[in-house]
Amino acid sequence: MSHILDIKTGGKSLNEAEKALIMIHGRGGSAQDILSLSQHLNVNDYALLAPQATNGTWYPFSFMAPVKQNEPWLSSAVETIEKTVKTAIEAGIKTENIYFFGFSQGACLTLEFLARNAQQFGGAAAIIGGVIGDKINRENYSGDFAQTPVFLGTSNPDFHVPVERVYATANILREMNADVTEKIYANFGHSINEEEIELANQLIFK
């Protein structure tokens, strides 16, 4: 199965905006759900792009499952993010003005895409996520983020995402010259909290 490209939009039109925010929803969520979160972010002058996962999920199994088990959905999901980025670039938005926000499965997909395609982006906020696979294949990740700011927020424990994977992801991104801030909340649960939104605004959408 592969995803059908279906990008929902909000905010300024791509032709008018200088910045774009790509928002990636979680398992069972929708593009419209994650777009509605943008009202809490400092992104009034951004074009908003939210690809919709076919059947509401980017890949079938846990992000900690062997990668082969999540194929071909996973490769198609990464490609969907690539195509969404390309849509912004073709509209004249520079890579350093492209931002990302992902939650849960969407945060994992965001981080996997970024680690595979490191370059100077505007910034990224990933809430409850980490790079994908039962083992981390460091050879998949290359490039230089040129100090792109990245915010990682999570709960410890979280029943989907072990905090160790969040720390490992932060270290990989730092090795690739990202400016990473991670914040771990004790027993917060699998959701986005107000402070994470505030930190995303301070660090990324400033």
Coordinates of C-alpha atoms in Angstrom, one line a residue:
M1 CA 0.0 0.0 0.0
S2 CA 1.2 3.5 -0.7
H3 CA -0.3 6.9 0.4
I4 CA -2.3 9.0 -2.0
L5 CA -1.0 12.6 -1.9
D6 CA -3.7 14.6 -0.2
I7 CA -2.5 17.9 1.3
K8 CA -4.9 20.0 3.3
T9 CA -4.0 23.6 3.6
G10 CA -4.6 26.6 6.0
G11 CA -3.2 30.0 6.9
K12 CA -1.8 32.2 4.1
S13 CA -1.8 30.9 0.5
L14 CA 1.5 29.5 -0.6
N15 CA 1.9 32.2 -3.2
E16 CA 1.6 35.0 -0.6
A17 CA 3.5 33.4 2.3
E18 CA 7.2 33.6 2.9
K19 CA 7.2 30.7 5.4
A20 CA 5.5 27.3 5.4
L21 CA 4.6 25.0 8.3
I22 CA 4.2 21.3 7.5
M23 CA 2.0 19.6 10.1
I24 CA 2.0 15.8 10.4
H25 CA -0.8 14.1 12.3
G26 CA -0.6 11.0 14.4
R27 CA -2.1 7.5 14.0
G28 CA -5.9 7.7 13.8
G29 CA -5.7 11.5 13.6
S30 CA -6.4 13.7 10.6
A31 CA -4.8 16.6 8.7
Q32 CA -7.7 18.8 9.8
D33 CA -7.1 17.9 13.5
I34 CA -3.5 18.9 13.4
L35 CA -4.2 22.1 11.4
S36 CA -6.6 23.2 14.1
L37 CA -3.6 23.2 16.5
S38 CA -2.0 26.0 14.5
Q39 CA -4.3 28.5 16.2
H40 CA -2.1 28.1 19.3
L41 CA 1.2 28.6 17.4
N42 CA 2.8 31.9 16.3
V43 CA 2.2 31.1 12.6
N44 CA -0.3 33.7 11.4
D45 CA 1.8 34.6 8.4
Y46 CA 2.7 31.0 7.4
A47 CA 1.2 28.8 4.8
L48 CA 0.0 25.6 6.5
L49 CA 0.4 22.3 4.8
A50 CA -0.9 19.1 6.3
P51 CA -0.7 15.8 4.3
Q52 CA -3.4 13.3 5.2
A53 CA -2.3 9.7 5.7
T54 CA -4.4 7.2 3.7
N55 CA -6.7 5.3 6.1
G56 CA -5.5 7.6 8.9
T57 CA -2.2 5.9 9.6
W58 CA 1.3 6.4 8.2
Y59 CA 2.5 2.9 8.8
P60 CA 0.8 -0.1 10.4
F61 CA 3.0 -1.2 13.3
S62 CA 4.9 0.5 16.1
F63 CA 7.7 2.8 15.1
M64 CA 10.0 0.5 17.1
A65 CA 9.1 -2.6 14.9
P66 CA 11.6 -3.8 12.4
V67 CA 11.5 -1.4 9.4
K68 CA 10.6 -4.2 7.0
Q69 CA 7.3 -4.8 8.8
N70 CA 6.2 -1.2 8.2
E71 CA 7.0 -1.3 4.5
P72 CA 6.0 -0.2 1.9
W73 CA 3.9 2.2 4.0
L74 CA 6.8 3.8 5.7
S75 CA 8.8 4.6 2.5
S76 CA 5.6 6.0 1.0
A77 CA 5.0 8.1 4.1
V78 CA 8.5 9.6 4.0
E79 CA 8.0 10.3 0.3
T80 CA 4.7 12.1 1.1
I81 CA 6.6 14.5 3.4
E82 CA 9.2 15.0 0.6
K83 CA 6.4 15.8 -1.9
T84 CA 4.9 18.2 0.6
V85 CA 8.2 20.0 1.1
K86 CA 8.6 20.1 -2.7
T87 CA 5.2 21.7 -3.0
A88 CA 6.4 24.6 -0.8
I89 CA 9.7 24.9 -2.6
E90 CA 8.0 25.0 -6.0
A91 CA 5.8 27.9 -4.7
G92 CA 9.0 29.9 -4.0
I93 CA 9.5 29.2 -0.3
K94 CA 13.1 28.7 0.7
T95 CA 14.1 25.6 2.5
E96 CA 15.3 27.7 5.5
N97 CA 11.7 29.0 5.8
I98 CA 10.1 25.6 5.9
Y99 CA 9.0 24.4 9.4
F100 CA 7.6 21.2 10.8
F101 CA 5.3 20.2 13.6
G102 CA 4.5 16.5 14.3
F103 CA 2.7 14.6 17.0
S104 CA 3.2 10.9 18.0
Q105 CA 3.3 8.8 14.8
G106 CA 3.6 12.1 12.9
A107 CA 6.5 13.2 15.2
C108 CA 8.3 9.9 14.4
L109 CA 7.7 10.4 10.7
T110 CA 8.9 14.1 10.9
L111 CA 12.1 13.1 12.7
E112 CA 12.8 10.3 10.3
F113 CA 12.3 12.5 7.3
L114 CA 14.5 15.3 8.8
A115 CA 17.3 12.9 9.8
R116 CA 17.4 11.4 6.3
N117 CA 17.4 14.9 4.7
A118 CA 19.4 17.1 7.0
Q119 CA 19.8 20.7 5.8
Q120 CA 18.9 24.1 7.0
F121 CA 15.2 24.2 7.7
G122 CA 13.3 26.8 9.6
G123 CA 12.8 24.6 12.6
A124 CA 10.8 21.6 13.9
A125 CA 8.7 20.7 16.9
A126 CA 8.2 16.9 17.4
I127 CA 6.0 16.0 20.3
I128 CA 6.4 12.3 21.5
G129 CA 8.5 10.8 18.7
G130 CA 11.9 9.5 17.7
V131 CA 13.6 8.1 14.6
I132 CA 12.1 4.9 13.3
G133 CA 13.2 1.2 13.6
D134 CA 13.8 -1.6 16.0
K135 CA 17.5 -0.6 15.8
I136 CA 18.8 2.8 14.8
N137 CA 20.5 2.6 11.4
R138 CA 22.8 5.6 11.6
E139 CA 23.9 5.1 8.0
N140 CA 20.5 6.3 6.9
Y141 CA 21.1 9.8 8.3
S142 CA 23.3 12.4 6.8
G143 CA 23.7 16.0 6.1
D144 CA 24.1 19.2 8.1
F145 CA 21.2 21.0 9.8
A146 CA 23.2 24.3 10.0
Q147 CA 21.9 24.9 13.5
T148 CA 18.2 24.4 12.6
P149 CA 16.3 24.6 15.9
V150 CA 14.5 21.4 16.9
F151 CA 12.2 20.9 19.9
L152 CA 11.5 17.4 21.3
G153 CA 8.8 17.1 24.0
T154 CA 7.7 13.8 25.5
S155 CA 6.3 12.1 28.6
N156 CA 8.2 9.6 30.7
P157 CA 6.9 7.0 30.6
D158 CA 5.0 7.0 27.3
F159 CA 3.5 3.7 26.2
H160 CA 4.4 4.2 22.5
V161 CA 7.7 6.0 22.6
P162 CA 10.5 5.0 25.1
V163 CA 12.3 8.1 26.5
E164 CA 15.6 6.4 25.6
R165 CA 14.7 6.7 21.9
V166 CA 13.9 10.4 22.3
Y167 CA 17.4 11.0 23.9
A168 CA 19.0 8.9 21.1
T169 CA 17.2 10.9 18.5
A170 CA 18.3 14.2 20.1
N171 CA 21.9 13.0 20.1
I172 CA 21.8 12.0 16.4
L173 CA 20.3 15.4 15.4
R174 CA 23.0 17.2 17.5
E175 CA 25.7 15.2 15.7
M176 CA 24.2 16.6 12.5
N177 CA 24.5 20.1 13.8
A178 CA 20.9 20.8 14.8
D179 CA 20.2 23.1 17.8
V180 CA 18.2 20.6 19.9
T181 CA 16.1 21.3 23.0
E182 CA 14.4 18.3 24.7
K183 CA 11.9 18.5 27.5
I184 CA 10.7 15.4 29.4
Y185 CA 7.5 15.5 31.4
A186 CA 7.0 12.9 34.2
N187 CA 3.8 10.9 33.8
F188 CA 2.2 13.5 31.5
G189 CA 0.5 11.0 29.2
H190 CA 0.2 10.7 25.5
S191 CA -0.8 14.2 24.6
I192 CA 0.5 17.8 23.9
N193 CA 0.7 20.1 26.9
E194 CA 0.5 23.9 27.1
E195 CA 4.1 24.3 28.0
E196 CA 5.2 22.3 24.9
I197 CA 3.2 24.7 22.8
E198 CA 4.8 27.7 24.6
L199 CA 8.3 26.2 24.1
A200 CA 7.6 25.5 20.4
N201 CA 6.6 29.2 20.0
Q202 CA 9.7 30.4 21.9
L203 CA 12.2 28.1 20.2
I204 CA 10.8 27.5 16.7
F205 CA 8.0 29.9 15.7
K206 CA 9.6 33.0 17.2

